[in-house]
XYZ file of C-alpha atoms in Angstrom:
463
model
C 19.804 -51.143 20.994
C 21.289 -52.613 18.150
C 21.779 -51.328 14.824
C 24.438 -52.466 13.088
C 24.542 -52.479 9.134
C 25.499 -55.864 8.701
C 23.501 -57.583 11.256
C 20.080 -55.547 9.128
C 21.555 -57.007 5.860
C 21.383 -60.846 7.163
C 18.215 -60.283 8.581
C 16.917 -59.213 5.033
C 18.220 -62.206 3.614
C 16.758 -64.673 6.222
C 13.601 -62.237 6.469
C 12.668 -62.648 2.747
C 11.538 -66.078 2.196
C 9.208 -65.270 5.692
C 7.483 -62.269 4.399
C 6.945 -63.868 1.236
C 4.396 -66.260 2.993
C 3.370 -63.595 5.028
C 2.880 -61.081 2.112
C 0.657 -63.759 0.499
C -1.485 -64.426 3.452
C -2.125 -60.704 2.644
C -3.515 -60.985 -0.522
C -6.205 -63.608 0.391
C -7.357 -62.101 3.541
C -7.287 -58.563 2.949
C -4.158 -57.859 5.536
C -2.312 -54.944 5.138
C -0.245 -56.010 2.185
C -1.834 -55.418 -1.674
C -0.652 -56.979 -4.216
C -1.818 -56.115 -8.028
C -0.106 -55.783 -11.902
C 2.667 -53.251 -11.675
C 5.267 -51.875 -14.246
C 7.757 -54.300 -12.208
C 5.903 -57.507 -12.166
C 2.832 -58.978 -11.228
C 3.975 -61.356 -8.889
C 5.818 -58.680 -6.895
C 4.450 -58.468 -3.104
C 2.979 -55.617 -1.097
C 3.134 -54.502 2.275
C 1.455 -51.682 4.017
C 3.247 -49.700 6.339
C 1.809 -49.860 10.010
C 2.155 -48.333 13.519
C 1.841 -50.071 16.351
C 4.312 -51.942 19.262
C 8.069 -53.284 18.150
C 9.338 -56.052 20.845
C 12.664 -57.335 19.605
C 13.741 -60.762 21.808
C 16.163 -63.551 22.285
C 14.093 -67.236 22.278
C 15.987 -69.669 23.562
C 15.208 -73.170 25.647
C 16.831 -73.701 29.262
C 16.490 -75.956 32.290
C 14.716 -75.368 35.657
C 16.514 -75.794 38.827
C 17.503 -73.819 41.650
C 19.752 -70.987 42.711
C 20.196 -72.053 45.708
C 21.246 -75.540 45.038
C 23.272 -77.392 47.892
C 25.640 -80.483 46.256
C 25.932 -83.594 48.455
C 28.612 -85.697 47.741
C 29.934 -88.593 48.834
C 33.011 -87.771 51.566
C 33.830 -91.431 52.118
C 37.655 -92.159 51.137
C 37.486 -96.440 51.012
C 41.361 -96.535 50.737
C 41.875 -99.311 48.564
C 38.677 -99.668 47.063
C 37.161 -98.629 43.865
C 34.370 -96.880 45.999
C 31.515 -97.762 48.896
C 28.745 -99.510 48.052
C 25.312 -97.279 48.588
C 22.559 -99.610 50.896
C 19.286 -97.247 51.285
C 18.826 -93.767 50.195
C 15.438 -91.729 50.785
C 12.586 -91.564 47.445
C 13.111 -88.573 45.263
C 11.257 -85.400 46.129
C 11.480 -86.375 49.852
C 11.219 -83.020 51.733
C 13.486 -83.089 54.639
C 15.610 -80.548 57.148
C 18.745 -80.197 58.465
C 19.492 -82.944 59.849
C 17.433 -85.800 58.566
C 18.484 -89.035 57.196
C 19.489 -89.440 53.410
C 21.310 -92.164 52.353
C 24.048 -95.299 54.199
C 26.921 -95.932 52.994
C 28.920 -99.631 53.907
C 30.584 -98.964 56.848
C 31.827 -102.608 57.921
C 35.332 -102.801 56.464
C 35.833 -99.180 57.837
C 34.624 -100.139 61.264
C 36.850 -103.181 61.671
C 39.551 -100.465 60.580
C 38.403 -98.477 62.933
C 38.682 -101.144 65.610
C 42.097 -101.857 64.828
C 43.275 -97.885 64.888
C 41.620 -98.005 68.348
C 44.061 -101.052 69.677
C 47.025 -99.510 67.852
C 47.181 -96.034 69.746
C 46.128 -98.005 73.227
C 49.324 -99.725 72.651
C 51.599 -96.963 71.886
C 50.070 -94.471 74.502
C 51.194 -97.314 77.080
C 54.518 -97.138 75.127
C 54.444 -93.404 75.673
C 53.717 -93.653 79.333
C 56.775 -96.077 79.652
C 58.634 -93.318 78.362
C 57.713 -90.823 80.209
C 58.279 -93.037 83.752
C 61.743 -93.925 82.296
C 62.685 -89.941 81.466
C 60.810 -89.101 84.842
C 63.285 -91.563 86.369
C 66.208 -90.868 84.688
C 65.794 -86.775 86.216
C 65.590 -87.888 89.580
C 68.468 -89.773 89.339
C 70.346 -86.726 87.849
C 69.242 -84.647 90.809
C 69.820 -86.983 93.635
C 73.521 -86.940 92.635
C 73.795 -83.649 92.247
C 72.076 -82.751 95.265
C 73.124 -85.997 97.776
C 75.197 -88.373 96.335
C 77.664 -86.361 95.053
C 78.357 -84.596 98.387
C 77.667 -87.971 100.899
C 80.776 -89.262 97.986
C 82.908 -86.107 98.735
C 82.317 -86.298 102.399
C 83.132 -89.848 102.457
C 86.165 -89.389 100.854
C 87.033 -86.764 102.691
C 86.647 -88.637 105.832
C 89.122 -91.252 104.182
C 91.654 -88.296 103.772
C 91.238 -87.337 107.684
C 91.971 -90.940 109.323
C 94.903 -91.708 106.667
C 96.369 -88.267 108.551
C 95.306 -89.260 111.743
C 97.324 -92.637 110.718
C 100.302 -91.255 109.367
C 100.469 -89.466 112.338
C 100.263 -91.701 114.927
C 102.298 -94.245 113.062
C 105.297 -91.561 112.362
C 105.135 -90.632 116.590
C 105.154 -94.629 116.506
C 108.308 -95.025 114.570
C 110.193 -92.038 116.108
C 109.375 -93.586 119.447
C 110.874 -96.841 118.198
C 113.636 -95.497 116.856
C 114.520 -94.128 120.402
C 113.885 -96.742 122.648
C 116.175 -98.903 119.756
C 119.088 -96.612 120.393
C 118.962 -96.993 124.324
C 118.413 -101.167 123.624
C 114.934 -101.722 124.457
C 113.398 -102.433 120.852
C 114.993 -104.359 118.394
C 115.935 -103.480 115.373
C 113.170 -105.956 113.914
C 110.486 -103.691 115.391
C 111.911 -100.480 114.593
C 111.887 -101.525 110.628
C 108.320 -103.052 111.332
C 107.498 -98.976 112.614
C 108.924 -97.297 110.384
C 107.167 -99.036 107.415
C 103.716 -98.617 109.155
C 104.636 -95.150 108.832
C 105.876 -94.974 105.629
C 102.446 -97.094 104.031
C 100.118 -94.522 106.466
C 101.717 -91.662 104.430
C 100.956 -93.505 101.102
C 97.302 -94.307 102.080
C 97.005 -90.251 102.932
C 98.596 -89.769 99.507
C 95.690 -91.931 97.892
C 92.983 -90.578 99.478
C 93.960 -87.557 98.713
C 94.214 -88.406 94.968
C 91.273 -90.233 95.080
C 89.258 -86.988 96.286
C 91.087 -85.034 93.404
C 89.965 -87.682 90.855
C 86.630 -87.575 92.089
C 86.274 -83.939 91.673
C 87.751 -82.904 88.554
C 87.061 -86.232 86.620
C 84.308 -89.025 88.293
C 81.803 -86.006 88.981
C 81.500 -84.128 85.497
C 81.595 -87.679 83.936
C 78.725 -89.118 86.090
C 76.589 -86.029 85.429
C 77.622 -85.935 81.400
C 76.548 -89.766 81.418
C 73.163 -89.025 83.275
C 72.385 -85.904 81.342
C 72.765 -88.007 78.123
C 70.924 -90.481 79.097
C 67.677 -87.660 79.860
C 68.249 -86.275 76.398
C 67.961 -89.750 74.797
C 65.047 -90.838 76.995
C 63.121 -86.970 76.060
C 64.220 -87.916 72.294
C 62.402 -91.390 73.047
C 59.962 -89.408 74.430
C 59.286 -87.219 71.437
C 59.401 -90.372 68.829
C 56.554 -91.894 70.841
C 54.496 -88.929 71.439
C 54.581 -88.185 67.522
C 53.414 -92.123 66.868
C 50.772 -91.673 69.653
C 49.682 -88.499 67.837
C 49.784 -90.718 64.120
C 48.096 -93.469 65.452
C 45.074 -90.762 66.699
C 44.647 -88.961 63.616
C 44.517 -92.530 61.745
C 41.706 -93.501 64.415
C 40.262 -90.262 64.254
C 40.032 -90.523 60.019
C 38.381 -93.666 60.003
C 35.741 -92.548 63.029
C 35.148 -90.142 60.870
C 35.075 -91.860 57.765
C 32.689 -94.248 59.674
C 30.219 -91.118 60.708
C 30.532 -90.023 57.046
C 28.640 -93.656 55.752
C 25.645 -92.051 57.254
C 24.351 -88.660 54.567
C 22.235 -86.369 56.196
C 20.662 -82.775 54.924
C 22.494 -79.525 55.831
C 19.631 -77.950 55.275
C 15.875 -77.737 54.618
C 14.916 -78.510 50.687
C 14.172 -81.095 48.263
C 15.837 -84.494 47.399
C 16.950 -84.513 44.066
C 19.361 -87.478 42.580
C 22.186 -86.246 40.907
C 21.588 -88.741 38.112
C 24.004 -88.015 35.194
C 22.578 -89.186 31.351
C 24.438 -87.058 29.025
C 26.586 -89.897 28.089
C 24.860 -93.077 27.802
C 28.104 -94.751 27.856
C 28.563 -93.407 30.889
C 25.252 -92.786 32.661
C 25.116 -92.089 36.235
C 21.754 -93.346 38.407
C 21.825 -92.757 41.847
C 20.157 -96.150 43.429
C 21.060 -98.510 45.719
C 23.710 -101.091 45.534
C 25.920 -98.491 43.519
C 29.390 -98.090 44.381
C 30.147 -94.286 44.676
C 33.404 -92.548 44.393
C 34.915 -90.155 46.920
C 33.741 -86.989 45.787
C 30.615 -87.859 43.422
C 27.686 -86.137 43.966
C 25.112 -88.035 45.399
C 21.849 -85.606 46.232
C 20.668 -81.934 45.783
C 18.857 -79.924 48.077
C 17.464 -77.515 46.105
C 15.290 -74.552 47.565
C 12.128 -74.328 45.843
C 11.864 -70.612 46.807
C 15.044 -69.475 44.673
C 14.366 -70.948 41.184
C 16.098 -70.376 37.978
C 15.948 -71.132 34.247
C 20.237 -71.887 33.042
C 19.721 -70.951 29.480
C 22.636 -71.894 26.529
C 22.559 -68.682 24.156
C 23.856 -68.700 21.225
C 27.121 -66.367 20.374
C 25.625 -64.553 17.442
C 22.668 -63.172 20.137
C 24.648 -62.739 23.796
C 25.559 -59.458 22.705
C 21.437 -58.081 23.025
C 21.488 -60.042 26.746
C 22.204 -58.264 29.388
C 21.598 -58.389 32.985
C 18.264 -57.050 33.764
C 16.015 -57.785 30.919
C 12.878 -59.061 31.527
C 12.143 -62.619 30.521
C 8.932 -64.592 29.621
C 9.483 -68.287 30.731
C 7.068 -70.717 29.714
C 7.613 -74.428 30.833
C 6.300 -77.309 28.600
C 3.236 -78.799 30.640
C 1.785 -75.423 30.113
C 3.140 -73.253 27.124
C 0.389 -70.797 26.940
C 0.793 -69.300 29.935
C 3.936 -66.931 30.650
C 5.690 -66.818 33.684
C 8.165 -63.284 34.481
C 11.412 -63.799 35.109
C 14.562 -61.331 34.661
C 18.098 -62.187 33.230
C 20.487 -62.069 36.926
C 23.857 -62.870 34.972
C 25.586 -63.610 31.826
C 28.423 -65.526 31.500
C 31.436 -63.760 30.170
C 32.822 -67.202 29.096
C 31.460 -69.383 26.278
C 30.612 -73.529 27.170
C 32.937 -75.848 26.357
C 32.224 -77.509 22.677
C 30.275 -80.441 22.989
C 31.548 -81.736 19.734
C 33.835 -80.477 16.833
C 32.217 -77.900 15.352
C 29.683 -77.391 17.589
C 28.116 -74.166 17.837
C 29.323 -71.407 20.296
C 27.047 -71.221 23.390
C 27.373 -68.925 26.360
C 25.334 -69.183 29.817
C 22.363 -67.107 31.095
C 21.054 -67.183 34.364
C 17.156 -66.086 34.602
C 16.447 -65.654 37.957
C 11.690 -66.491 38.196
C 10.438 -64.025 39.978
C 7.056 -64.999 40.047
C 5.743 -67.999 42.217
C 4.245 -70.682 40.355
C 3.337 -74.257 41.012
C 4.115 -75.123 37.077
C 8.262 -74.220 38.410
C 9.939 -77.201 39.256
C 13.478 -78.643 39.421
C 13.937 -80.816 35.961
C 12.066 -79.242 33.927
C 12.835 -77.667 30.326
C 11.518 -74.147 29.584
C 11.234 -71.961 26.658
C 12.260 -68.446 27.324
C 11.727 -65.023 25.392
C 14.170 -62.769 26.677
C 13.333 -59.246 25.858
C 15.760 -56.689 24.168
C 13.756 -53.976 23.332
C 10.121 -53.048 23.415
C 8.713 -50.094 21.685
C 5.075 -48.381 21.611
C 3.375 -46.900 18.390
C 6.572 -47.161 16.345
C 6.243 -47.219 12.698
C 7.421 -50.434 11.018
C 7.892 -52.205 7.869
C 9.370 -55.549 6.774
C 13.452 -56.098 7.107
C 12.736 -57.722 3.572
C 11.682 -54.058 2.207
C 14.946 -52.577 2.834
C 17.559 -51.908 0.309
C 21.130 -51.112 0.875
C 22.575 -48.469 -1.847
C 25.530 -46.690 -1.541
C 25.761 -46.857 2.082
C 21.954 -46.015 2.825
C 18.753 -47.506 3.530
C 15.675 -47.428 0.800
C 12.727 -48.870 0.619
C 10.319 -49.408 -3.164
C 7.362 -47.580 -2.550
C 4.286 -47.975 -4.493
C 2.862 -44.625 -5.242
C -0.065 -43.313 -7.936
C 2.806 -42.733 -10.633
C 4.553 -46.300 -9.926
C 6.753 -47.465 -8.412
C 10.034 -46.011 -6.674
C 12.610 -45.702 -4.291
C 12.848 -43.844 -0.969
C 15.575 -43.195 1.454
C 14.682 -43.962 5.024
C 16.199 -43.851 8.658
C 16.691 -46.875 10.134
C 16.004 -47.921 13.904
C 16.451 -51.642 15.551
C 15.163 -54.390 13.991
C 13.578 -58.133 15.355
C 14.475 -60.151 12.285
C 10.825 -59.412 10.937
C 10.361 -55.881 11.103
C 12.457 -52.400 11.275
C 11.757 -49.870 12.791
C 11.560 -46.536 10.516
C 12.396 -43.446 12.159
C 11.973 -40.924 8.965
C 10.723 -41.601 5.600
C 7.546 -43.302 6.038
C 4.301 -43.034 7.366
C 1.525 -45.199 8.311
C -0.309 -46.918 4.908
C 2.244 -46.538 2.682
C 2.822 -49.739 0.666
C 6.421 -50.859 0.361
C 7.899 -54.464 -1.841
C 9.046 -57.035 0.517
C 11.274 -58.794 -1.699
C 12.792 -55.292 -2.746
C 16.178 -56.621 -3.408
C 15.218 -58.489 -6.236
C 13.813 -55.391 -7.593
C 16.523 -53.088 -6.871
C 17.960 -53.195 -10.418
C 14.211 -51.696 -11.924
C 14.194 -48.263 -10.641
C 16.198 -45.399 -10.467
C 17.977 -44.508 -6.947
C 18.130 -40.553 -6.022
C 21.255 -38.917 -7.270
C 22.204 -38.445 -3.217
């Protein structure tokens, strides 16, 4: 309920010239004004007091659609293009399900694309195989030293060590023989020096092998494994670079396969075809048709479901505060204005609607759910709705034009059998037309409409 001072005054200002027609209407049809010479003057206007309902409401025009409205739009990238190019779409108002067919896209340039993507990762999964066979390799060859080579070395050098001793030895017994039989005459001393340097080079081949075993072990063997382990972590690192192209190359195939499914548009659900045509701007205009190029990310259908209707209506800011969610609503569409169809208000926007234009009046959102079925509800449509604030039974009422504002309260100019004069009253809500009068007045007492310009001919009570 509202009934704030200042909201009353306006609506006595804007109520005046109203009643003044209505007040008229009076006099020639015997309503329930009476008008007649007075002490004030004789063009002054009557009106009786009456009883009877008080509905106060918000009127304001919306549009039909759904609540349940699914957006379609277009998921097709094009990189490098200004759009795709729309070929066939279903008619408008086609009633499909999940599923169905609604509109192709041009698919060619992303299916040669596609094509492409396709030979691309062949290639470099062969490259990645050839990686894998050279790091698969590379192990094996790690492990066969470790496990034969390396030892079948060892042992072979080894061996070496064993017959330069065996050599040294026999050539030392040699020599020392030599040297014997030279003493007694029966080798020369040609053959002894030939002896004794056998000897002497059979003690520096056991000295070699034996350095050759020590080089092997503390310096050939860690270097051979070092060289074969690097190798392994630069094929795996090979490895790893292909893998991650292999794995580019897929998701590039894989985005323009699915790019390519993406030219087709079917329903995600059961509902209605509706064209998200766009003509708020006619510099601008948007009609879905075919041959149109459409943008990733434009909206291309609706599927709205015809069961969940609702009437999006733009209040204005100097009425949202009387909506609130749960008021009944009469909605009447345009093909059929007489006839009222219930709705009730499901939400009010907290936030107002961005100004169409400098100046532009302040509009908030109000979402009227329709809950009653009628064939006259469809998508598109404008509707007028009368969104009820307050509704009162056998309340007495009187004109917003008959009130008065003196020294903080409320009178009204009664007509009596001694004149004419003024009479505090309470106030209750008002509609813009009438107040409601909670004390003061009665039912068939005649009041001025135009009392304010009055005001100034009778005398006010003291308090």
């Amino acid at each position: 309920m509202y009934r704030r001072d200042g909201f009353i005054k306006l609506s006595i200002l804007m109520a005046g010239l109203l009643f003044t027609t209505v007040a008229v209407g009076s006099v020639w049809f015997g309503g329930g004004g009476v008008s007649g010479g007075s002490i004030l003057e004789d063009s002054a206007l009557l009106y009786e007091v009456f009883e009877g309902e008080f509905v106060s409401s918000v009127n304001e025009v919306g549009d039909i659609e759904s609540s349940s409205n699914v957006e379609i739009r277009c998921e097709v990238r094009a990189p490098g293009r200004s759009g795709t190019t729309l070929l066939d779409l279903v008619p408008e108002g086609t009633r499909v399900r999940k599923g169905d067919f609604l509109g192709q896209l041009d698919d060619a340039q992303l299916r040669e694309e596609w094509v492409e993507r396709k030979v691309r990762t062949a290639r470099d999964k062969a490259i990645m195989i050839q990686s894998e066979s050279k790091l698969d390799a590379a192990i094996r060859k790690l492990k066969e030293f470790e496990d034969g080579m390396f030892s079948q070395e060892k042992a072979q050098l080894v061996a070496a060590i064993t017959d330069a001793r065996e050599n040294e030895k026999r050539a030392a017994e040699v020599a020392r023989h030599s040297a014997t039989l030279n003493r007694k005459g029966y080798v020369t001393q040609t053959q002894l020096q030939a002896d004794q340097f056998r000897a002497k080079t059979a003690g520096e081949n056991l000295r070699l092998a034996e350095e050759d075993l020590r080089i092997y072990e503390k310096f050939s063997q860690p270097r051979i494994i070092s060289e074969l382990k690097a190798e392994i972590r630069q094929l795996e690192a090979a490895l790893e670079a292909d893998k991650y192209t292999l794995e580019l190359s897929q998701q590039r195939e894989n985005f323009y396969a699915n790019q390519v499914e993406k030219c087709k548009i079917t329903a995600p659900m059961e509902g209605t075809v509706v064209y998200a045509n766009d003509s708020r701007n006619r510099e601008s205009s948007i009609v879905i048709e075919e041959g149109m190029v459409l943008r990733e990310g434009q909206s291309v259908f609706y599927l709205p479901d015809p069961e969940k209707m609702q009437v999006t209506a733009k209040v204005n800011d100097s009425k949202i505060n009387k909506v609130e969610e749960g008021q009944l609503v009469d909605v009447r569409v345009d093909t059929a204005p007489e006839k009222p169809i219930k709705g009730r208000v499901r939400r009010v926007s907290p936030y107002p609607l961005p100004r169409r234009y400098y100046q532009a009046p302040i509009e908030y959102e109000v979402f009227i759910d329709i809950v009653e079925k009628d064939p006259l509800i469809r998508s598109g449509l404008r509707a007028k709705v009368e969104i009820f604030v307050e509704r009162y039974q056998d309340v007495i009422q009187c004109p917003v034009s008959s009130l008065v504002m003196h020294k903080e309260s409320y009178y009204v100019i009664c007509k009596t059998s001694a004149g004419y004069a003024a009479k505090a009253v309470a106030v209750g809500s008002n509609n813009e037309k009438f107040a409601i009068i909670n004390e003061g007045l009665e039912p068939g007492d005649t009041v001025l409409v135009d009392a304010d310009n009055y005001r100034d001919k009778v005398e006010f009570p003291a308090s």
